[in-house]
Amino acid sequence: MTSQTYSCQRCHLPLTIDASLTNLSRAQSHLLTSQRMGYGSSKSTQPMGSEPFIPEDRRRLMDTVNNTGDKSSVMKWSGQDGGAESFVILPQFEEQDNEDGDDDALSEDDSENKMLSKRIKTLSAIFNLLNSKGELDYPVCKDCAQFLLASMQSQYDKTSKERDVYIQFLQKLQNKQPPMVSKSEESLNEITRLKKQEDELLKELQDLENEKDDIDKEILAMEKELEDITLQEQEFLKEENAKAIEITEFIKERDTITAEYEFNLLQLEKLRKTNVYNDTFHISHDGPFGTINGLRLGSLETIRVPWQEINAALGNVVLLLATVVTKLNIKLQGYRLKPMGSTSRIEKYERDITNASKPKVTILEAFSSGEYQIERLFNHSKLDNCMVALLDILSQVAEKLREFDSSIDIPYKMNKDKIGNLSVRLSSKTADEEWTNACKFLLTK
């Protein structure tokens, strides 16, 4: 067997080459693969196995020799003189004999390899020769060969039937009677008429072709115009897209600015509604007490408030008034606020009779550390005077606010040491309750 693997060219399955092909003799191989012989050639018009063509001059020479009976030129198979002429070695076989002679000098392995190579070469030559003589690719397996034979047989039968039909038709034409002379003249006239009609149609066709050429030229011109319009449209679309992008960017920028503007408006509105004084000085009430930043201002018999808390509340009141006076740029008449936390003071300026050039300054303390009973012993204590001064300062601030906005109204009427008809002096008879309510009116509505 050969070491080369062959596969069917139709189903692509591996093939086993028959021994009759792998064990071909040199003569058989030459007979199958020779391109010089005309047998089976696709270009030969002779049937397979027919006698090869012999030129006429050589045929006459051969006949002359046979007729003369001279045997001297015929090859002899016996005798010493005829030994050299017993056979003729052709050049192509002489080369093969030389190769065989070389094979004797090779080793056994080399001889097998060379023989195997020759077999493969012979098989390849056979398959290539078969491929060149037909539309099929070789080698093929047995099943595919049977299928191809069946297909060829079917095609052959079909072709035979067509051939029979053509033969029958040809016989009908041959058996048909020749046309009459009159019919021939009519046919000639018809041919003349058709020829004339053909010329007219050809002329019309020529006119139509000329018209078609003109139309083609117009179409080319219109296509060129359309191409120009398309280019202009593309340029226009590019410009439009650029403008659209620019407008989009502008809209985005506008929306961003609008959003920032609206946000700033909201922040501004929030800031307008935000009262720093309400956040810094949170004024409210806790039951009967007015409070500032959670510090109660006042005290009752039933609810005693430490003086530290009261002093801190008074310090916040002084700080609030000082802040408002500074913010509104109010010039107080006869007073100067000194916010100092729980020990805040108010400077009261009065005319000094002894020294008219320099006012008399009285320090009013906005805090106290004594008990209630001791405070009541002094009708003009510093705390009472400070409370009266706070009420007077608050009246001046209210008057200034009315100058800014006449619609502003003070919830409680203030007159000297009273607010809402309640005295802010701690030394009065109903000191605890009245003073506490007066302090509440001082802070809240």
PDB file of C-alpha atoms in Angstrom, residues 68-275:
ATOM      1  CA  THR A  68       8.097  -8.646 -52.736  1.00  0.00           C
ATOM      2  CA  GLY A  69       8.517 -11.298 -50.091  1.00  0.00           C
ATOM      3  CA  ASP A  70      11.976  -9.942 -49.082  1.00  0.00           C
ATOM      4  CA  LYS A  71      12.470 -10.980 -45.508  1.00  0.00           C
ATOM      5  CA  SER A  72      15.903  -9.427 -45.028  1.00  0.00           C
ATOM      6  CA  SER A  73      14.417  -6.295 -43.538  1.00  0.00           C
ATOM      7  CA  VAL A  74      12.125  -8.237 -41.227  1.00  0.00           C
ATOM      8  CA  MET A  75      13.365  -8.743 -37.653  1.00  0.00           C
ATOM      9  CA  LYS A  76      14.677 -12.241 -37.008  1.00  0.00           C
ATOM     10  CA  TRP A  77      14.211 -13.988 -33.684  1.00  0.00           C
ATOM     11  CA  SER A  78      16.889 -16.711 -34.157  1.00  0.00           C
ATOM     12  CA  GLY A  79      20.457 -16.940 -35.329  1.00  0.00           C
ATOM     13  CA  GLN A  80      23.632 -15.142 -34.344  1.00  0.00           C
ATOM     14  CA  ASP A  81      23.368 -12.512 -37.047  1.00  0.00           C
ATOM     15  CA  GLY A  82      19.858 -11.558 -36.024  1.00  0.00           C
ATOM     16  CA  GLY A  83      20.559 -11.308 -32.316  1.00  0.00           C
ATOM     17  CA  ALA A  84      21.324  -7.599 -32.433  1.00  0.00           C
ATOM     18  CA  GLU A  85      18.165  -6.928 -34.439  1.00  0.00           C
ATOM     19  CA  SER A  86      15.803  -9.104 -32.389  1.00  0.00           C
ATOM     20  CA  PHE A  87      14.240  -5.997 -30.763  1.00  0.00           C
ATOM     21  CA  VAL A  88      14.497  -2.217 -30.782  1.00  0.00           C
ATOM     22  CA  ILE A  89      14.872  -0.201 -27.586  1.00  0.00           C
ATOM     23  CA  LEU A  90      12.917   3.029 -27.655  1.00  0.00           C
ATOM     24  CA  PRO A  91      14.583   6.056 -26.066  1.00  0.00           C
ATOM     25  CA  GLN A  92      11.834   6.534 -23.478  1.00  0.00           C
ATOM     26  CA  PHE A  93      12.131   2.916 -22.298  1.00  0.00           C
ATOM     27  CA  GLU A  94      15.915   3.124 -22.467  1.00  0.00           C
ATOM     28  CA  GLU A  95      15.803   5.803 -19.763  1.00  0.00           C
ATOM     29  CA  GLN A  96      13.622   3.561 -17.637  1.00  0.00           C
ATOM     30  CA  ASP A  97      16.067   0.664 -18.110  1.00  0.00           C
ATOM     31  CA  ASN A  98      18.848   2.927 -16.956  1.00  0.00           C
ATOM     32  CA  GLU A  99      16.802   3.811 -13.903  1.00  0.00           C
ATOM     33  CA  ASP A 100      16.271   0.097 -13.246  1.00  0.00           C
ATOM     34  CA  GLY A 101      19.988  -0.385 -13.506  1.00  0.00           C
ATOM     35  CA  ASP A 102      20.492   2.309 -10.935  1.00  0.00           C
ATOM     36  CA  ASP A 103      17.951   0.628  -8.671  1.00  0.00           C
ATOM     37  CA  ASP A 104      20.182  -2.442  -8.483  1.00  0.00           C
ATOM     38  CA  ALA A 105      22.917  -0.329  -6.957  1.00  0.00           C
ATOM     39  CA  LEU A 106      20.619   1.117  -4.254  1.00  0.00           C
ATOM     40  CA  SER A 107      19.993  -0.443  -0.885  1.00  0.00           C
ATOM     41  CA  GLU A 108      16.823  -2.355  -0.145  1.00  0.00           C
ATOM     42  CA  ASP A 109      15.238   0.549   1.859  1.00  0.00           C
ATOM     43  CA  ASP A 110      16.122   3.089  -0.798  1.00  0.00           C
ATOM     44  CA  SER A 111      14.709   0.768  -3.451  1.00  0.00           C
ATOM     45  CA  GLU A 112      11.405   0.473  -1.578  1.00  0.00           C
ATOM     46  CA  ASN A 113      11.202   4.233  -1.112  1.00  0.00           C
ATOM     47  CA  LYS A 114      11.894   4.808  -4.782  1.00  0.00           C
ATOM     48  CA  MET A 115       9.329   2.200  -5.812  1.00  0.00           C
ATOM     49  CA  LEU A 116       6.783   3.816  -3.485  1.00  0.00           C
ATOM     50  CA  SER A 117       7.558   7.226  -4.986  1.00  0.00           C
ATOM     51  CA  LYS A 118       7.055   5.835  -8.506  1.00  0.00           C
ATOM     52  CA  ARG A 119       3.713   4.331  -7.545  1.00  0.00           C
ATOM     53  CA  ILE A 120       2.528   7.595  -6.031  1.00  0.00           C
ATOM     54  CA  LYS A 121       3.725   9.497  -9.082  1.00  0.00           C
ATOM     55  CA  THR A 122       1.969   7.013 -11.397  1.00  0.00           C
ATOM     56  CA  LEU A 123      -1.315   7.256  -9.447  1.00  0.00           C
ATOM     57  CA  SER A 124      -1.119  11.055  -9.441  1.00  0.00           C
ATOM     58  CA  ALA A 125      -0.496  11.041 -13.202  1.00  0.00           C
ATOM     59  CA  ILE A 126      -3.453   8.686 -13.785  1.00  0.00           C
ATOM     60  CA  PHE A 127      -5.807  10.841 -11.667  1.00  0.00           C
ATOM     61  CA  ASN A 128      -4.614  14.059 -13.318  1.00  0.00           C
ATOM     62  CA  LEU A 129      -5.152  12.502 -16.755  1.00  0.00           C
ATOM     63  CA  LEU A 130      -8.673  11.443 -15.796  1.00  0.00           C
ATOM     64  CA  ASN A 131      -9.412  14.906 -14.401  1.00  0.00           C
ATOM     65  CA  SER A 132      -8.262  16.546 -17.635  1.00  0.00           C
ATOM     66  CA  LYS A 133     -10.557  14.380 -19.788  1.00  0.00           C
ATOM     67  CA  GLY A 134     -13.823  15.065 -17.999  1.00  0.00           C
ATOM     68  CA  GLU A 135     -15.735  17.319 -15.645  1.00  0.00           C
ATOM     69  CA  LEU A 136     -15.304  14.980 -12.659  1.00  0.00           C
ATOM     70  CA  ASP A 137     -12.525  15.078 -10.078  1.00  0.00           C
ATOM     71  CA  TYR A 138     -10.748  11.809  -9.334  1.00  0.00           C
ATOM     72  CA  PRO A 139     -10.288   9.648  -7.335  1.00  0.00           C
ATOM     73  CA  VAL A 140     -13.809   8.747  -6.202  1.00  0.00           C
ATOM     74  CA  CYS A 141     -15.044   5.943  -3.983  1.00  0.00           C
ATOM     75  CA  LYS A 142     -17.093   2.998  -5.221  1.00  0.00           C
ATOM     76  CA  ASP A 143     -20.430   4.355  -3.971  1.00  0.00           C
ATOM     77  CA  CYS A 144     -19.827   7.761  -5.514  1.00  0.00           C
ATOM     78  CA  ALA A 145     -18.699   6.095  -8.752  1.00  0.00           C
ATOM     79  CA  GLN A 146     -21.922   4.087  -8.903  1.00  0.00           C
ATOM     80  CA  PHE A 147     -23.915   7.232  -8.205  1.00  0.00           C
ATOM     81  CA  LEU A 148     -22.044   9.109 -10.926  1.00  0.00           C
ATOM     82  CA  LEU A 149     -22.562   6.220 -13.359  1.00  0.00           C
ATOM     83  CA  ALA A 150     -26.276   6.249 -12.622  1.00  0.00           C
ATOM     84  CA  SER A 151     -26.333  10.028 -13.140  1.00  0.00           C
ATOM     85  CA  MET A 152     -24.429   9.699 -16.419  1.00  0.00           C
ATOM     86  CA  GLN A 153     -26.749   6.905 -17.549  1.00  0.00           C
ATOM     87  CA  SER A 154     -29.763   9.110 -16.814  1.00  0.00           C
ATOM     88  CA  GLN A 155     -28.161  11.972 -18.724  1.00  0.00           C
ATOM     89  CA  TYR A 156     -27.312   9.613 -21.572  1.00  0.00           C
ATOM     90  CA  ASP A 157     -30.915   8.364 -21.743  1.00  0.00           C
ATOM     91  CA  LYS A 158     -32.217  11.909 -21.772  1.00  0.00           C
ATOM     92  CA  THR A 159     -29.788  12.897 -24.524  1.00  0.00           C
ATOM     93  CA  SER A 160     -30.767   9.800 -26.531  1.00  0.00           C
ATOM     94  CA  LYS A 161     -34.420  10.768 -26.296  1.00  0.00           C
ATOM     95  CA  GLU A 162     -33.624  14.288 -27.497  1.00  0.00           C
ATOM     96  CA  ARG A 163     -31.597  12.808 -30.351  1.00  0.00           C
ATOM     97  CA  ASP A 164     -34.560  10.603 -31.357  1.00  0.00           C
ATOM     98  CA  VAL A 165     -36.870  13.625 -31.311  1.00  0.00           C
ATOM     99  CA  TYR A 166     -34.494  15.566 -33.562  1.00  0.00           C
ATOM    100  CA  ILE A 167     -34.217  12.579 -35.926  1.00  0.00           C
ATOM    101  CA  GLN A 168     -38.006  12.318 -36.158  1.00  0.00           C
ATOM    102  CA  PHE A 169     -38.312  16.025 -36.813  1.00  0.00           C
ATOM    103  CA  LEU A 170     -35.602  15.842 -39.470  1.00  0.00           C
ATOM    104  CA  GLN A 171     -37.402  12.947 -41.161  1.00  0.00           C
ATOM    105  CA  LYS A 172     -40.641  14.942 -41.164  1.00  0.00           C
ATOM    106  CA  LEU A 173     -38.852  17.850 -42.827  1.00  0.00           C
ATOM    107  CA  GLN A 174     -37.307  15.532 -45.416  1.00  0.00           C
ATOM    108  CA  ASN A 175     -40.649  13.834 -46.155  1.00  0.00           C
ATOM    109  CA  LYS A 176     -42.473  17.127 -46.504  1.00  0.00           C
ATOM    110  CA  GLN A 177     -43.381  18.062 -50.090  1.00  0.00           C
ATOM    111  CA  PRO A 178     -41.481  21.016 -51.642  1.00  0.00           C
ATOM    112  CA  PRO A 179     -43.425  24.294 -51.648  1.00  0.00           C
ATOM    113  CA  MET A 180     -45.254  25.420 -54.703  1.00  0.00           C
ATOM    114  CA  VAL A 181     -43.864  28.204 -56.909  1.00  0.00           C
ATOM    115  CA  SER A 182     -46.748  30.507 -56.083  1.00  0.00           C
ATOM    116  CA  LYS A 183     -46.180  30.046 -52.445  1.00  0.00           C
ATOM    117  CA  SER A 184     -42.489  30.753 -53.003  1.00  0.00           C
ATOM    118  CA  GLU A 185     -43.329  34.007 -54.780  1.00  0.00           C
ATOM    119  CA  GLU A 186     -45.649  34.951 -51.983  1.00  0.00           C
ATOM    120  CA  SER A 187     -42.897  34.156 -49.558  1.00  0.00           C
ATOM    121  CA  LEU A 188     -40.453  36.292 -51.539  1.00  0.00           C
ATOM    122  CA  ASN A 189     -42.917  39.152 -51.590  1.00  0.00           C
ATOM    123  CA  GLU A 190     -43.473  38.697 -47.896  1.00  0.00           C
ATOM    124  CA  ILE A 191     -39.724  38.705 -47.372  1.00  0.00           C
ATOM    125  CA  THR A 192     -39.421  41.904 -49.425  1.00  0.00           C
ATOM    126  CA  ARG A 193     -42.205  43.504 -47.445  1.00  0.00           C
ATOM    127  CA  LEU A 194     -40.645  42.393 -44.187  1.00  0.00           C
ATOM    128  CA  LYS A 195     -37.269  43.663 -45.369  1.00  0.00           C
ATOM    129  CA  LYS A 196     -38.796  47.050 -46.128  1.00  0.00           C
ATOM    130  CA  GLN A 197     -40.558  47.009 -42.790  1.00  0.00           C
ATOM    131  CA  GLU A 198     -37.262  46.048 -41.184  1.00  0.00           C
ATOM    132  CA  ASP A 199     -35.561  49.039 -42.829  1.00  0.00           C
ATOM    133  CA  GLU A 200     -38.310  51.333 -41.591  1.00  0.00           C
ATOM    134  CA  LEU A 201     -38.064  49.869 -38.139  1.00  0.00           C
ATOM    135  CA  LEU A 202     -34.287  50.196 -38.227  1.00  0.00           C
ATOM    136  CA  LYS A 203     -34.648  53.841 -39.221  1.00  0.00           C
ATOM    137  CA  GLU A 204     -37.172  54.346 -36.452  1.00  0.00           C
ATOM    138  CA  LEU A 205     -34.815  52.537 -34.098  1.00  0.00           C
ATOM    139  CA  GLN A 206     -31.992  54.839 -35.196  1.00  0.00           C
ATOM    140  CA  ASP A 207     -34.185  57.865 -34.507  1.00  0.00           C
ATOM    141  CA  LEU A 208     -35.094  56.446 -31.133  1.00  0.00           C
ATOM    142  CA  GLU A 209     -31.445  55.789 -30.373  1.00  0.00           C
ATOM    143  CA  ASN A 210     -30.598  59.379 -31.326  1.00  0.00           C
ATOM    144  CA  GLU A 211     -33.429  60.562 -29.120  1.00  0.00           C
ATOM    145  CA  LYS A 212     -32.138  58.257 -26.391  1.00  0.00           C
ATOM    146  CA  ASP A 213     -28.673  59.801 -26.751  1.00  0.00           C
ATOM    147  CA  ASP A 214     -30.190  63.267 -26.378  1.00  0.00           C
ATOM    148  CA  ILE A 215     -32.141  62.101 -23.342  1.00  0.00           C
ATOM    149  CA  ASP A 216     -28.983  60.527 -21.916  1.00  0.00           C
ATOM    150  CA  LYS A 217     -27.185  63.831 -22.338  1.00  0.00           C
ATOM    151  CA  GLU A 218     -30.051  65.619 -20.600  1.00  0.00           C
ATOM    152  CA  ILE A 219     -29.957  62.996 -17.857  1.00  0.00           C
ATOM    153  CA  LEU A 220     -26.208  63.503 -17.435  1.00  0.00           C
ATOM    154  CA  ALA A 221     -26.733  67.257 -17.241  1.00  0.00           C
ATOM    155  CA  MET A 222     -29.535  66.800 -14.728  1.00  0.00           C
ATOM    156  CA  GLU A 223     -27.416  64.346 -12.726  1.00  0.00           C
ATOM    157  CA  LYS A 224     -24.608  66.901 -12.683  1.00  0.00           C
ATOM    158  CA  GLU A 225     -27.083  69.543 -11.587  1.00  0.00           C
ATOM    159  CA  LEU A 226     -28.465  67.143  -8.990  1.00  0.00           C
ATOM    160  CA  GLU A 227     -24.933  66.457  -7.761  1.00  0.00           C
ATOM    161  CA  ASP A 228     -24.323  70.200  -7.438  1.00  0.00           C
ATOM    162  CA  ILE A 229     -27.623  70.611  -5.612  1.00  0.00           C
ATOM    163  CA  THR A 230     -26.712  67.682  -3.359  1.00  0.00           C
ATOM    164  CA  LEU A 231     -23.367  69.284  -2.537  1.00  0.00           C
ATOM    165  CA  GLN A 232     -25.115  72.580  -1.824  1.00  0.00           C
ATOM    166  CA  GLU A 233     -27.633  70.737   0.328  1.00  0.00           C
ATOM    167  CA  GLN A 234     -24.825  69.040   2.235  1.00  0.00           C
ATOM    168  CA  GLU A 235     -23.131  72.377   2.800  1.00  0.00           C
ATOM    169  CA  PHE A 236     -26.448  73.842   3.898  1.00  0.00           C
ATOM    170  CA  LEU A 237     -27.021  70.916   6.252  1.00  0.00           C
ATOM    171  CA  LYS A 238     -23.527  71.350   7.679  1.00  0.00           C
ATOM    172  CA  GLU A 239     -24.209  75.022   8.291  1.00  0.00           C
ATOM    173  CA  GLU A 240     -27.625  74.171   9.721  1.00  0.00           C
ATOM    174  CA  ASN A 241     -26.091  71.554  12.010  1.00  0.00           C
ATOM    175  CA  ALA A 242     -23.430  74.019  13.106  1.00  0.00           C
ATOM    176  CA  LYS A 243     -26.136  76.606  13.818  1.00  0.00           C
ATOM    177  CA  ALA A 244     -28.210  73.983  15.629  1.00  0.00           C
ATOM    178  CA  ILE A 245     -25.206  73.035  17.747  1.00  0.00           C
ATOM    179  CA  GLU A 246     -24.535  76.703  18.434  1.00  0.00           C
ATOM    180  CA  ILE A 247     -28.182  77.261  19.371  1.00  0.00           C
ATOM    181  CA  THR A 248     -28.118  74.162  21.568  1.00  0.00           C
ATOM    182  CA  GLU A 249     -24.999  75.402  23.330  1.00  0.00           C
ATOM    183  CA  PHE A 250     -26.618  78.822  23.706  1.00  0.00           C
ATOM    184  CA  ILE A 251     -29.788  77.247  25.123  1.00  0.00           C
ATOM    185  CA  LYS A 252     -27.711  75.171  27.522  1.00  0.00           C
ATOM    186  CA  GLU A 253     -25.808  78.266  28.599  1.00  0.00           C
ATOM    187  CA  ARG A 254     -29.074  80.208  28.903  1.00  0.00           C
ATOM    188  CA  ASP A 255     -30.659  77.419  30.944  1.00  0.00           C
ATOM    189  CA  THR A 256     -27.573  77.296  33.151  1.00  0.00           C
ATOM    190  CA  ILE A 257     -27.657  81.046  33.686  1.00  0.00           C
ATOM    191  CA  THR A 258     -31.435  80.917  34.259  1.00  0.00           C
ATOM    192  CA  ALA A 259     -31.026  78.127  36.783  1.00  0.00           C
ATOM    193  CA  GLU A 260     -28.264  80.059  38.533  1.00  0.00           C
ATOM    194  CA  TYR A 261     -30.410  83.192  38.454  1.00  0.00           C
ATOM    195  CA  GLU A 262     -33.422  81.377  39.901  1.00  0.00           C
ATOM    196  CA  PHE A 263     -31.218  79.760  42.525  1.00  0.00           C
ATOM    197  CA  ASN A 264     -29.762  83.150  43.428  1.00  0.00           C
ATOM    198  CA  LEU A 265     -33.293  84.585  43.590  1.00  0.00           C
ATOM    199  CA  LEU A 266     -34.310  81.814  45.956  1.00  0.00           C
ATOM    200  CA  GLN A 267     -31.209  82.418  48.029  1.00  0.00           C
ATOM    201  CA  LEU A 268     -31.902  86.159  48.004  1.00  0.00           C
ATOM    202  CA  GLU A 269     -35.511  85.582  49.009  1.00  0.00           C
ATOM    203  CA  LYS A 270     -34.344  83.239  51.716  1.00  0.00           C
ATOM    204  CA  LEU A 271     -31.835  85.823  52.884  1.00  0.00           C
ATOM    205  CA  ARG A 272     -34.505  88.510  52.803  1.00  0.00           C
ATOM    206  CA  LYS A 273     -36.757  86.363  54.909  1.00  0.00           C
ATOM    207  CA  THR A 274     -33.903  85.497  57.200  1.00  0.00           C
ATOM    208  CA  ASN A 275     -33.737  87.835  60.189  1.00  0.00           C
TER     209      ASN A 275
END
